[in-house]
Short mmCIF file of C-alpha atoms in Angstrom, two decimals:
data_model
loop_
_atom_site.label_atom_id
_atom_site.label_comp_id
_atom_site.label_asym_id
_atom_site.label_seq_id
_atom_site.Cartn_x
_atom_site.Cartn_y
_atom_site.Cartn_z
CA UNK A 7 9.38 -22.34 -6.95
CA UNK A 8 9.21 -18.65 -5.44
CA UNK A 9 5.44 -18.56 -7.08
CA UNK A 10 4.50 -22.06 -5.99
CA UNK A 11 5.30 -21.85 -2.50
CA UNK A 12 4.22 -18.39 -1.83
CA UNK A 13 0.77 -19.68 -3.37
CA UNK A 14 0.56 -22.34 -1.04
CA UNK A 15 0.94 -20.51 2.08
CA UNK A 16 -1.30 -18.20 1.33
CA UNK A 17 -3.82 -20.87 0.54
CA UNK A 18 -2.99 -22.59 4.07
CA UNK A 19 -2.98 -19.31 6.04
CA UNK A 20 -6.12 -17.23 4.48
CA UNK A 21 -7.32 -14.92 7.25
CA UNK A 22 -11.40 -15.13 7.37
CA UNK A 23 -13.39 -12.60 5.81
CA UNK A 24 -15.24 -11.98 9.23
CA UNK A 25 -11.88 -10.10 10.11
CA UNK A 26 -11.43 -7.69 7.48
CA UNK A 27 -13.39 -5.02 6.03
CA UNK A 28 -16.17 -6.17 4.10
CA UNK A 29 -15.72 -4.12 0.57
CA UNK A 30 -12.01 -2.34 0.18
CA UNK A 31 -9.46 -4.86 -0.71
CA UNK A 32 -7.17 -6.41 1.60
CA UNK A 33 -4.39 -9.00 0.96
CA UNK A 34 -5.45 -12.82 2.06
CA UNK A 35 -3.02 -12.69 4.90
CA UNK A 36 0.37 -10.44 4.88
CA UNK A 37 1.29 -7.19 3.92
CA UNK A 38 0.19 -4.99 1.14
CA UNK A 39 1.06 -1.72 -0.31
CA UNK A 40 1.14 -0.28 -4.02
CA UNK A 41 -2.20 -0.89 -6.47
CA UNK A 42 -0.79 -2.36 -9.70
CA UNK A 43 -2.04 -3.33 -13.20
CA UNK A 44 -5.09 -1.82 -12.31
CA UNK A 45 -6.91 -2.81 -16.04
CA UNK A 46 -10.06 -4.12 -17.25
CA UNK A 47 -9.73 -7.90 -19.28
CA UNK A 48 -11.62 -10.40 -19.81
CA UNK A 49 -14.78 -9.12 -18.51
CA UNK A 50 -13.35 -8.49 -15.14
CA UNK A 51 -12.15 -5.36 -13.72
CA UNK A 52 -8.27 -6.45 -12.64
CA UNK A 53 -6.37 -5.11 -9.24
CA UNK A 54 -2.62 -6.29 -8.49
CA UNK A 55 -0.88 -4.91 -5.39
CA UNK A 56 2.64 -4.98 -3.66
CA UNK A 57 2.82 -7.89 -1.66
CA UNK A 58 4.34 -9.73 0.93
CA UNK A 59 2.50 -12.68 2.08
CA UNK A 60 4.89 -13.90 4.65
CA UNK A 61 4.60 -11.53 7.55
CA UNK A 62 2.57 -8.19 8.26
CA UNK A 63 5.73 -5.91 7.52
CA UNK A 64 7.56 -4.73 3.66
CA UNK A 65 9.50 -7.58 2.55
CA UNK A 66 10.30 -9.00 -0.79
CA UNK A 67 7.82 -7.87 -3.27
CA UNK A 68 4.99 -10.34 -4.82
CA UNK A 69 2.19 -9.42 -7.23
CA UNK A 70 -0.95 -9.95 -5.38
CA UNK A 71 -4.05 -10.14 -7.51
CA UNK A 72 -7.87 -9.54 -6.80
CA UNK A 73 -10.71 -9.37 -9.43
CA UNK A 74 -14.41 -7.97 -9.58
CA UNK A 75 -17.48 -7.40 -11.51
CA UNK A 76 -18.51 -4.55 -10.08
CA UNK A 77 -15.05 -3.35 -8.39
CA UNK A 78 -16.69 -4.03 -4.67
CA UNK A 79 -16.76 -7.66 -4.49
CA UNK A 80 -13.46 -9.03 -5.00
CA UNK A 81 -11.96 -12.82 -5.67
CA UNK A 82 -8.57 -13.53 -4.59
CA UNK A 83 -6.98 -14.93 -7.76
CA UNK A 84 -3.73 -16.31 -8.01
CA UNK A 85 -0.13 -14.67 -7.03
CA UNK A 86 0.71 -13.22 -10.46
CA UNK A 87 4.36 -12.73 -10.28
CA UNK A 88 7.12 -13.58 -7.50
CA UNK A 89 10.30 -12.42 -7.18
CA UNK A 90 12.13 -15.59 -8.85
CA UNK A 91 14.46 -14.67 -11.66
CA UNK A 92 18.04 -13.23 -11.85
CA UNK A 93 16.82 -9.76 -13.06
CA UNK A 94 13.56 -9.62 -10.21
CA UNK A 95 15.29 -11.89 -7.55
CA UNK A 96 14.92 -9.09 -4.94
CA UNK A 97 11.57 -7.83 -6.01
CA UNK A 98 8.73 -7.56 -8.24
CA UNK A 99 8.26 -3.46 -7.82
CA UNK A 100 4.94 -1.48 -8.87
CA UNK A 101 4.02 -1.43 -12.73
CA UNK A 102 1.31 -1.27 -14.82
CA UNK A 103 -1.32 -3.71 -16.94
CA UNK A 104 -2.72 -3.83 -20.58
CA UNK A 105 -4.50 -5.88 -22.67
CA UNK A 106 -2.42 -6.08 -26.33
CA UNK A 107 -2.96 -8.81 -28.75
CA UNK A 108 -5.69 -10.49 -27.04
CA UNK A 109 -3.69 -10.71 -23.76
CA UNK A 110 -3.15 -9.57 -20.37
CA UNK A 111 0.05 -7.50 -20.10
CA UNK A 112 2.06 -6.31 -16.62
CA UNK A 113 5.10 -4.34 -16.92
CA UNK A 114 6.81 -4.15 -13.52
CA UNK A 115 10.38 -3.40 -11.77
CA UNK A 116 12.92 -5.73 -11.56
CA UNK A 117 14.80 -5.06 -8.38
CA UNK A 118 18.71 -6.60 -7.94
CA UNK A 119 20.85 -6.01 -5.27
CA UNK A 120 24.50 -5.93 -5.61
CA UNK A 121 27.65 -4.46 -4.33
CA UNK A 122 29.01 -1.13 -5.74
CA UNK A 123 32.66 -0.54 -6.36
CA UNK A 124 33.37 1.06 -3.29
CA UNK A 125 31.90 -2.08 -1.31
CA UNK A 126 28.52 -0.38 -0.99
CA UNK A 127 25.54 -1.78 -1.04
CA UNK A 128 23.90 -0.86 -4.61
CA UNK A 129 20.07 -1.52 -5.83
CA UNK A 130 19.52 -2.11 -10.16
CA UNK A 131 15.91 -0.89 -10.63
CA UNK A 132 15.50 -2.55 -14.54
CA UNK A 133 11.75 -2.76 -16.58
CA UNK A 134 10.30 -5.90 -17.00
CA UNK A 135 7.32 -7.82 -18.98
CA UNK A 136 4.76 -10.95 -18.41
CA UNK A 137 2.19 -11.80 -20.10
CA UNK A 138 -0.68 -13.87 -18.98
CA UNK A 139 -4.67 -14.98 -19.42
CA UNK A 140 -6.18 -13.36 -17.05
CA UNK A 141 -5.24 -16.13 -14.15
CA UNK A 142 -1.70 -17.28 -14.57
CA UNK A 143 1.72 -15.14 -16.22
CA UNK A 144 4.61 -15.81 -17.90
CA UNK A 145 7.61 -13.80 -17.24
CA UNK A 146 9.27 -12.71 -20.47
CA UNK A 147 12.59 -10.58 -19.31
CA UNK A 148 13.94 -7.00 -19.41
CA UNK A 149 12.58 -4.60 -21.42
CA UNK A 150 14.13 -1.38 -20.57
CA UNK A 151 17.00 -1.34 -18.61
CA UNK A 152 19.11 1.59 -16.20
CA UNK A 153 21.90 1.72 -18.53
CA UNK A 154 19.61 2.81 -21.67
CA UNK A 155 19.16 5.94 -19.69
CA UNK A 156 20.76 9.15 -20.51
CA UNK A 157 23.77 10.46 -18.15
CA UNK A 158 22.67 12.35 -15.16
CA UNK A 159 19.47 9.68 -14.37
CA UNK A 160 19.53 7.36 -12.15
CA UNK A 161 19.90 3.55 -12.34
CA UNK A 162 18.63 2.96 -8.58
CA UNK A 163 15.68 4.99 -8.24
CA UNK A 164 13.60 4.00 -11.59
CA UNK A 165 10.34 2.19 -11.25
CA UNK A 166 7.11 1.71 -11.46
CA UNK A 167 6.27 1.74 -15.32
CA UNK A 168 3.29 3.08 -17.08
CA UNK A 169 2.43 2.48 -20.63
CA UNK A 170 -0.13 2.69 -23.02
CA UNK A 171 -1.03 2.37 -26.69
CA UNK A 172 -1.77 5.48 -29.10
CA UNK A 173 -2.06 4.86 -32.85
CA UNK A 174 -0.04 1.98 -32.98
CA UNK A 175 2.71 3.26 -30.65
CA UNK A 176 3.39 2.43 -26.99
CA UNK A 177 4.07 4.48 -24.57
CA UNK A 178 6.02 4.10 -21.02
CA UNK A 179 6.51 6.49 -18.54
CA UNK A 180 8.46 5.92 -15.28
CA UNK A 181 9.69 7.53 -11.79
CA UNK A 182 13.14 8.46 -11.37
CA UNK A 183 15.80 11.28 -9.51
CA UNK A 184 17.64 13.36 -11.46
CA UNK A 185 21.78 14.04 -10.77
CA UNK A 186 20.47 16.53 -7.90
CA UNK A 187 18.73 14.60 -6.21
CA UNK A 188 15.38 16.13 -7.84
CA UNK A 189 12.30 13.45 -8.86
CA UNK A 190 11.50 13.28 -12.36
CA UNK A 191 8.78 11.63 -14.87
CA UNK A 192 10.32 9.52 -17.93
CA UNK A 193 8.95 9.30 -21.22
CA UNK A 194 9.55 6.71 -23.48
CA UNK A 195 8.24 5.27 -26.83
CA UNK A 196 8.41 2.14 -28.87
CA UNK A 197 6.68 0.06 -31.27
CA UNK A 198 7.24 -3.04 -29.54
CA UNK A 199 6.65 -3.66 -25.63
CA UNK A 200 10.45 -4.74 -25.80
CA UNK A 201 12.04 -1.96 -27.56
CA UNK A 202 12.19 1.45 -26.04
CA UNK A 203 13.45 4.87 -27.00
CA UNK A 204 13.51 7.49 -24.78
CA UNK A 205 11.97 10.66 -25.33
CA UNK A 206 11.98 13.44 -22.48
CA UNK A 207 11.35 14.44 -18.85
CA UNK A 208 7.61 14.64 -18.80
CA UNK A 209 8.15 16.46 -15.32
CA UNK A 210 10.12 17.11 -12.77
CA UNK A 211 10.24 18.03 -8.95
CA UNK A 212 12.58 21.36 -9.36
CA UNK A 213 10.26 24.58 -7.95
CA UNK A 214 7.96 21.66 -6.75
CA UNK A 215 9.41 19.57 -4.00
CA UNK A 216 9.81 16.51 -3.14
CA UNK A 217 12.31 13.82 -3.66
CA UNK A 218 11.94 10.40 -5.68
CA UNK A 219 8.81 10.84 -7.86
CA UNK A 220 6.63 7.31 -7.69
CA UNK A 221 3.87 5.79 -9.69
CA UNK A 222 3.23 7.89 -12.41
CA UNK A 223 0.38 7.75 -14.25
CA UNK A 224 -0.93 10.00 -17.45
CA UNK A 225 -3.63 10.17 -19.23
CA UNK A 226 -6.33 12.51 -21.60
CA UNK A 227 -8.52 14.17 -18.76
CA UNK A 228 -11.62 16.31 -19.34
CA UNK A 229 -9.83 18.74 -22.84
CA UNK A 230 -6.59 18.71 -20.79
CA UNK A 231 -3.81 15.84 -19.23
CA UNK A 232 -3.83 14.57 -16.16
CA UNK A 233 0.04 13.61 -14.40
CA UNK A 234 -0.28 11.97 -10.80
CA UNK A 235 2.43 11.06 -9.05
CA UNK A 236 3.60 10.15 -5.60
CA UNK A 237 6.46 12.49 -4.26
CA UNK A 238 8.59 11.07 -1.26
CA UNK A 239 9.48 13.54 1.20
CA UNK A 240 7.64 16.49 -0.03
CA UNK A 241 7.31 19.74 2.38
CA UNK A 242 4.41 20.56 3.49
CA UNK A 243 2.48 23.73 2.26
CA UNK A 244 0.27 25.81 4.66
CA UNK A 245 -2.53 22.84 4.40
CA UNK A 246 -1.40 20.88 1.52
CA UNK A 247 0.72 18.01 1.21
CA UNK A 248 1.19 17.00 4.77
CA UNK A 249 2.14 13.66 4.30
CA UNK A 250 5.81 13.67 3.27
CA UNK A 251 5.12 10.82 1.22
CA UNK A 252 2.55 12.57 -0.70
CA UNK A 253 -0.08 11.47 -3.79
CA UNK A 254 -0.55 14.96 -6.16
CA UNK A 255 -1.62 15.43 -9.43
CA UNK A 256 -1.39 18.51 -11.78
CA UNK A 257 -3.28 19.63 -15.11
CA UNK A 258 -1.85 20.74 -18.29
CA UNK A 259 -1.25 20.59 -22.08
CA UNK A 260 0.77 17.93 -23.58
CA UNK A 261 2.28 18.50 -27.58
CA UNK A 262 2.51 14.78 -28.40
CA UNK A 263 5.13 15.91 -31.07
CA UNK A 264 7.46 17.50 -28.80
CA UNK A 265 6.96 15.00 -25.85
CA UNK A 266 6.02 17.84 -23.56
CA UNK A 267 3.63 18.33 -20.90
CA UNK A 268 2.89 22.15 -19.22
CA UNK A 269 1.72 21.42 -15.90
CA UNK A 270 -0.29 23.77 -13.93
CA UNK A 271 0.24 23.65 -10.34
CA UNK A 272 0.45 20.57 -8.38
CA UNK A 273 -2.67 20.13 -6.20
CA UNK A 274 -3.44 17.30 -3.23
CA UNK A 275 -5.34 13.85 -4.47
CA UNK A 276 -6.46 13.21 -0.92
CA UNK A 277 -6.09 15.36 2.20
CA UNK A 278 -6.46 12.58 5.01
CA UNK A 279 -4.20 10.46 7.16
CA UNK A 280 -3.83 7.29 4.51
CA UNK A 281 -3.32 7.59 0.75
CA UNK A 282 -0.51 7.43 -1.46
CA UNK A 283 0.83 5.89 -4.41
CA UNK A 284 -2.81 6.62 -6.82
CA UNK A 285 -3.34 4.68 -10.15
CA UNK A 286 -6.40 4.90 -12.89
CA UNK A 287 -7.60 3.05 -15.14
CA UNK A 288 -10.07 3.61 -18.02
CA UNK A 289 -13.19 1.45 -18.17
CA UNK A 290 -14.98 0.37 -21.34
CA UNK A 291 -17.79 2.46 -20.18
CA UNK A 292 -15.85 5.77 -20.24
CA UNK A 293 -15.08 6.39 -16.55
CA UNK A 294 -11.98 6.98 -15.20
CA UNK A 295 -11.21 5.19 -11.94
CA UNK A 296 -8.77 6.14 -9.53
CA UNK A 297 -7.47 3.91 -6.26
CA UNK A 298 -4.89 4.40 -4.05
CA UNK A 299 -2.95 2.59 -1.02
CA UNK A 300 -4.79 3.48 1.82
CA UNK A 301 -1.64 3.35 4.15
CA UNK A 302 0.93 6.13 5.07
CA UNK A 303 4.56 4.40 4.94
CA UNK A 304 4.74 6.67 8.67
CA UNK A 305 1.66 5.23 10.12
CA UNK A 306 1.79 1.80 10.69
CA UNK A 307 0.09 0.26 13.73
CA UNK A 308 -1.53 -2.77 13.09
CA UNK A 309 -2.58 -4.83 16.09
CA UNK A 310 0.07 -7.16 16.91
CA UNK A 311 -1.65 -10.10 16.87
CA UNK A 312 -3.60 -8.98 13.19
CA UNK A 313 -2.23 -11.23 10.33
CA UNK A 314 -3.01 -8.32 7.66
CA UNK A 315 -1.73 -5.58 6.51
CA UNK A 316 -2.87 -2.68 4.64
CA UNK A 317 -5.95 -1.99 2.39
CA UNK A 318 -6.61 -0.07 -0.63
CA UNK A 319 -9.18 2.84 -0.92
CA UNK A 320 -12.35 2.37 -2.29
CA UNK A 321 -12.40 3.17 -5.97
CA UNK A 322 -13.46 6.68 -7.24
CA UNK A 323 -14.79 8.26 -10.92
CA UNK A 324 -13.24 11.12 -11.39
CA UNK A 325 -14.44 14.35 -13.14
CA UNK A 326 -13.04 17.44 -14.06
CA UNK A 327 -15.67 20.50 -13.62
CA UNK A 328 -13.40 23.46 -14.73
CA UNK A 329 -10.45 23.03 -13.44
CA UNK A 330 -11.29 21.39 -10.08
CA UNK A 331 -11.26 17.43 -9.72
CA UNK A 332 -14.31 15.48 -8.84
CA UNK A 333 -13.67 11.85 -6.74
CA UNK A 334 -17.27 10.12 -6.11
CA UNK A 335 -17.46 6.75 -4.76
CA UNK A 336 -18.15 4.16 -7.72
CA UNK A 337 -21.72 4.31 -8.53
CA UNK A 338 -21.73 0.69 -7.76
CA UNK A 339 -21.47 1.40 -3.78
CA UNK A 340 -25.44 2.17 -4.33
CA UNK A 341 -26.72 -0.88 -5.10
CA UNK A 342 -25.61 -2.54 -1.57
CA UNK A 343 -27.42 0.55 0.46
CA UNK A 344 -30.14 -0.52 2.90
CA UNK A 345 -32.04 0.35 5.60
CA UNK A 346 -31.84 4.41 4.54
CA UNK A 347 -33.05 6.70 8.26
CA UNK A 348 -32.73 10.04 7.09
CA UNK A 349 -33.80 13.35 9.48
CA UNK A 350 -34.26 16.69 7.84
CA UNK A 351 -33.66 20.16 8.87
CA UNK A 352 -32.63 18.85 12.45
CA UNK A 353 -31.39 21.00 14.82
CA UNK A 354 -28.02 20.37 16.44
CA UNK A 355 -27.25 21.96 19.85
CA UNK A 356 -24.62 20.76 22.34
CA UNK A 357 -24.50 16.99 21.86
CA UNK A 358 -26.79 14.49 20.43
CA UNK A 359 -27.40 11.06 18.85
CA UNK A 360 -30.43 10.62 16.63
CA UNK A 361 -32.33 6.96 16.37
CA UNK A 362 -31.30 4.89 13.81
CA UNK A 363 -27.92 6.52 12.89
CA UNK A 364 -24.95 4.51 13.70
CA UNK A 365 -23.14 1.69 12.70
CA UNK A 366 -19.19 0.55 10.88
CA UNK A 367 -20.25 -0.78 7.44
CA UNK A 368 -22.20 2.39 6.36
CA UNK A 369 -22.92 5.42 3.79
CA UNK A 370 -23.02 8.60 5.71
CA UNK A 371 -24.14 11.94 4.27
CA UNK A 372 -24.25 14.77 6.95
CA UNK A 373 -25.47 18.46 5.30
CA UNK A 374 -24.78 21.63 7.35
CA UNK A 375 -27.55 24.39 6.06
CA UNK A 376 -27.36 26.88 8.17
CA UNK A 377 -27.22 27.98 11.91
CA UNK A 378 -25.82 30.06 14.36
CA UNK A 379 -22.28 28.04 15.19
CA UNK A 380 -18.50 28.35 14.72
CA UNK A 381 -17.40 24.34 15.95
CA UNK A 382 -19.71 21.33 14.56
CA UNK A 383 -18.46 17.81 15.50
CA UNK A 384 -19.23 14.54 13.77
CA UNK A 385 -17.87 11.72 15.88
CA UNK A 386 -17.75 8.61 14.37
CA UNK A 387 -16.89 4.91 15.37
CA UNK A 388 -18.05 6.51 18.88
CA UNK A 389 -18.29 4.66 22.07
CA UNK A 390 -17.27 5.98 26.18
CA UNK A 391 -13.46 4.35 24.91
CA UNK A 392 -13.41 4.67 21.72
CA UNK A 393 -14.03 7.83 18.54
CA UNK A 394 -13.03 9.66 15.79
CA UNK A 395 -13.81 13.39 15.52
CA UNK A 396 -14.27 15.73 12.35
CA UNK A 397 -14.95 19.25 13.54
CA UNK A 398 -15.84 22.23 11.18
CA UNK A 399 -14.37 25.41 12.29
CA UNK A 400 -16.73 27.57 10.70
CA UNK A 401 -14.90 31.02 10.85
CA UNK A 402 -11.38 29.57 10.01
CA UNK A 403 -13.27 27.43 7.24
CA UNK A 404 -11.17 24.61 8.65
CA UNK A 405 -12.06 21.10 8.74
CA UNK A 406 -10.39 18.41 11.26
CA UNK A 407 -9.50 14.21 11.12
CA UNK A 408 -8.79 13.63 14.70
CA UNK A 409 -8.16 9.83 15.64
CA UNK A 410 -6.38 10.36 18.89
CA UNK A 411 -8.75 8.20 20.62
CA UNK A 412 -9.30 5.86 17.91
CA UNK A 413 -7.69 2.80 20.03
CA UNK A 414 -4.12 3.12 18.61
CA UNK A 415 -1.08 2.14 21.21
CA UNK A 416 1.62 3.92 18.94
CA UNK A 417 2.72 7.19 18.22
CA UNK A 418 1.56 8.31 14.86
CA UNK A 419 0.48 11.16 13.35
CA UNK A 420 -3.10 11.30 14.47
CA UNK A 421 -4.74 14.97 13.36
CA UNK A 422 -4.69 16.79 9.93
CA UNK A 423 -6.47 20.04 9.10
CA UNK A 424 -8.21 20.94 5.71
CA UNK A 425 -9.14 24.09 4.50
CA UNK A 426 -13.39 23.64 2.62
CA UNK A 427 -15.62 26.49 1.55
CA UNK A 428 -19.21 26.18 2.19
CA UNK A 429 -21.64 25.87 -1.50
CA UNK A 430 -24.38 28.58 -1.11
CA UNK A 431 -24.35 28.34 2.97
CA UNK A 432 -24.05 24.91 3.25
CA UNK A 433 -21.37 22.06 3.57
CA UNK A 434 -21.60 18.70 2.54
CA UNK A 435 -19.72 15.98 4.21
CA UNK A 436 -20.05 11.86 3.44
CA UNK A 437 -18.56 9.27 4.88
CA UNK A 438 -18.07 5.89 3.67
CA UNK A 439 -16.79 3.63 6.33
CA UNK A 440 -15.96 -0.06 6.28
CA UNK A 441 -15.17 -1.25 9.92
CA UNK A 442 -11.69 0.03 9.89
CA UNK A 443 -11.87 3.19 7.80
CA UNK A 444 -13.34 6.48 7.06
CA UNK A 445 -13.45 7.78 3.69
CA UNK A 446 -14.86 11.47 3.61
CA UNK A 447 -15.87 13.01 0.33
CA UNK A 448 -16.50 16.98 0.86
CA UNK A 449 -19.45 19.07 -1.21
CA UNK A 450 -20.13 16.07 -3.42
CA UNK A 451 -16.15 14.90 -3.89
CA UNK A 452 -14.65 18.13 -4.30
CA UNK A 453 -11.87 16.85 -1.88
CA UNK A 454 -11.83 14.08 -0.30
CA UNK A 455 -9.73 12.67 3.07
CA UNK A 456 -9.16 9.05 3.43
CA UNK A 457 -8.04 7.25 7.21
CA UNK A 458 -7.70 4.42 9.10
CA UNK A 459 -8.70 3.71 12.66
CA UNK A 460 -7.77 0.34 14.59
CA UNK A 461 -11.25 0.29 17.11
CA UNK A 462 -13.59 -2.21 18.42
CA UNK A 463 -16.33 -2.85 16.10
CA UNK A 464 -18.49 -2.40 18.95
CA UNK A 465 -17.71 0.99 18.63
CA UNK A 466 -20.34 1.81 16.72
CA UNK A 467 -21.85 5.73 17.87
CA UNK A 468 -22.19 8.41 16.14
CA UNK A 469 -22.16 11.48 17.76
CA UNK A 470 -23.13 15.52 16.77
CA UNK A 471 -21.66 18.37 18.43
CA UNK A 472 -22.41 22.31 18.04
CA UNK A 473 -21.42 24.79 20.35
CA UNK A 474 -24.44 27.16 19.38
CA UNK A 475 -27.12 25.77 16.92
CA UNK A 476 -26.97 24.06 13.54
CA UNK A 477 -29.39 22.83 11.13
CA UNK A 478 -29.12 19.60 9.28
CA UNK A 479 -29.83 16.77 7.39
CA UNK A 480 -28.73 13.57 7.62
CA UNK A 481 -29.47 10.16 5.51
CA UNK A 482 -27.31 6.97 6.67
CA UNK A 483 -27.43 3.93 4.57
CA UNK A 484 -26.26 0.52 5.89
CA UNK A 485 -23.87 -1.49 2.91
CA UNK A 486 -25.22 -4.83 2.77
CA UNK A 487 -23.78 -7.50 0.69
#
């Protein structure tokens, strides 16, 4: 009934297209957090997400469900999964899809709440299974539950399930917190989806930081492995992991045998104002794709009268060039780019707009080769009311996010520094923006810093800024679908 009636009202209470961005996914009305069961079946590249399609806040957990072609046009499908079952009654938490056997797999967290023996209030975090066609999914039950764990793990904080298939064996891993309070990385094994051994930490938060570790994910990367996880409340670190809730990934060596993984050091997925909780997938063609929540649980200001709630990021191929991680917007982003204006070698001094350059639905590149400066300023989403600013400190090799005057009416964290180096004298910066976000992708996605603004889409400047003289060039695309 949970399923049926949360389908309905979502059907009755769809919020038009014409007020939401135009290519990142957004949930049909409601709130949204978490990508899950982020998978290719059936032909079609397969997004779930935390949802909650009966106001714009967290509340109980459904499965939301989008699919694409081309992972930029997106069809609502569906609510997959609803909290509606003894072992999920208080939410259907973050997990993970496969295709097995010809079908469509999600593994997810079963949340129960209950009262402890000392009259507390107590949350069971358990491991559950459906199965499905692509469209609709049967719940099958509990898989792997808190009390298989060993002593000293937690049976509150243990979620979001990740598995996959080597040589005829599954594999899960999941986030938990050790005795101390530490996060940690389960690994587990099985040769059925509903029988589970458990094998090791994969990782841990001791020496690291951070609490709770969330949605892991692991996976072959480029001669190495690749762990990312989401640490709650993890210190910041000069310019690194400023986001408390933070989305970091680290490279290493994993011995299969032994169940071990050597990490390197752990190293920032995105260094803007809105990202966490990161999955992959693997597509039939070879790439790896990576998406993320673009949402800080801190920042939350949507306009009260907005019936949506949260967006994802667009999706990125990664690379690994040496040991430094490559994010690129999905190749298909270029088949929707018209109108191209382009200026080269143009020379920036005080402030200027150049013909032709503006707009909210748009592929930005701006390249700094050379000049005589230490501040350059790109504002964006610019009007007299209304911008957002990224200035390059040249001497401090310091980049700024500044949404101050973005059109927010709530304290939140608004600014966020980023240290870049400059390739051979120059710096590239491109921004993808889709009415209410920027997505920045530095020297060709050698970082990258993801935000959201809340302004008027009539706010559509942009602006350039030097204090002494800079040369550049500049293409701007509009994205037209």
């Amino acid at each position: 009934m949970n399923l049926a009636k949360a389908n309905v009202y979502v059907s009755e209470n769809t919020v038009s297209d014409g007020e939401k961005p135009v290519f990142h996914v957004t949930p049909p009305v409601g709130w949204m957090n978490d990508p899950n069961g982020f998978s290719e079946y059936g032909g079609k590249i397969h997004l779930f997400y935390q949802f909650h399609p009966y106001g714009t806040q967290w509340g109980p957990m459904h499965w939301g469900h989008v699919t694409s072609k081309d992972m930029l046009n997106w069809k609502n499908e569906p609510i997959a999964l609803a909290p509606d079952q003894e072992y999920d009654r208080d939410g259907c938490f973050s997990g993970t899809a496969l295709e097995t056997g010809g079908t469509h797999v999600l593994a997810y967290t079963g949340v129960v709440r209950g009262t402890g023996r000392n009259g507390t209030q107590v949350e069971f975090q358990n491991q559950c299974l459906a199965v499905g066609d692509g469209t609709t999914y049967e719940k099958k039950g509990l898989i792997l539950r808190g009390e298989q764990l060993p002593d000293g793990f937690s049976r509150n904080d243990f979620r979001d399930p990740k598995i996959w298939e080597e040589d005829g064996v599954y594999y899960l891993i999941a986030g938990s917190r050790g005795e101390k309070g530490h996060g940690q990385i389960l690994l587990f094994s099985g040769r059925e989806l509903t029988k589970w051994s458990y094998e090791s930490v994969l990782a841990d938060s001791i020496g690291i930081g951070g609490g709770m570790w969330e949605c892991p994910d692991f996976f072959p990367f480029g001669g190495k492995h690749m762990l990312i996880c989401s640490p709650q409340e993890m210190r910041a670190q000069k310019y690194e992991f400023h986001n408390g809730y933070q989305s970091i990934y680290f490279l290493g060596e994993y011995d299969r045998e032994r169940h071990e993984f050597k990490k390197g050091e752990p190293r920032s997925l995105d260094y803007g104002l809105d990202f966490y909780a990161a999955q992959t997938t693997a597509l039939s063609d070879g790439r790896r794709v990576l998406i993320g929540w673009m949402k800080s649980w801190q920042n939350d200001f949507t306009p009260p009268d907005r019936k949506w709630n949260g967006m994802m990021t667009l999706p990125r191929e990664l690379e690994l060039k040496g040991d430094t991680l490559i994010q690129k917007p999905v190749r298909e982003l270029e088949r929707y780019r018209k109108n191209k204006v382009s200026y080269e070698r143009e020379e920036i001094s005080e402030r200027k707009s150049l013909s032709g350059i503006r707009g909210r639905v748009i592929d930005l590149t701006v390249e700094i080769t050379g000049g005589d400066f230490r501040e350059f300023t790109i504002d964006v989403a610019n009007n007299d009311a209304y911008t957002t600013s990224y200035t390059y400190d040249r001497v401090k090799r310091l980049l700024e996010t500044d949404r101050t005057y973005s059109g927010l009416n709530c304290d939140v964290v608004c600014q966020r520094k980023m240290r870049v180096e400059e390739k051979e004298g120059r710096l590239k910066l491109r921004f993808v923006m889709d009415r209410d976000s920027v997505e920045m992708f530095v020297n060709n996605g050698e970082q990258v810093s993801s935000t959201v603004i809340c302004t008027p889409q009539e706010a559509d400047g942009i602006v350039f800024s030097c204090d002494g003289r800079a040369e550049v060039n500049i293409t701007k695309y509009d994205i037209v679908f």
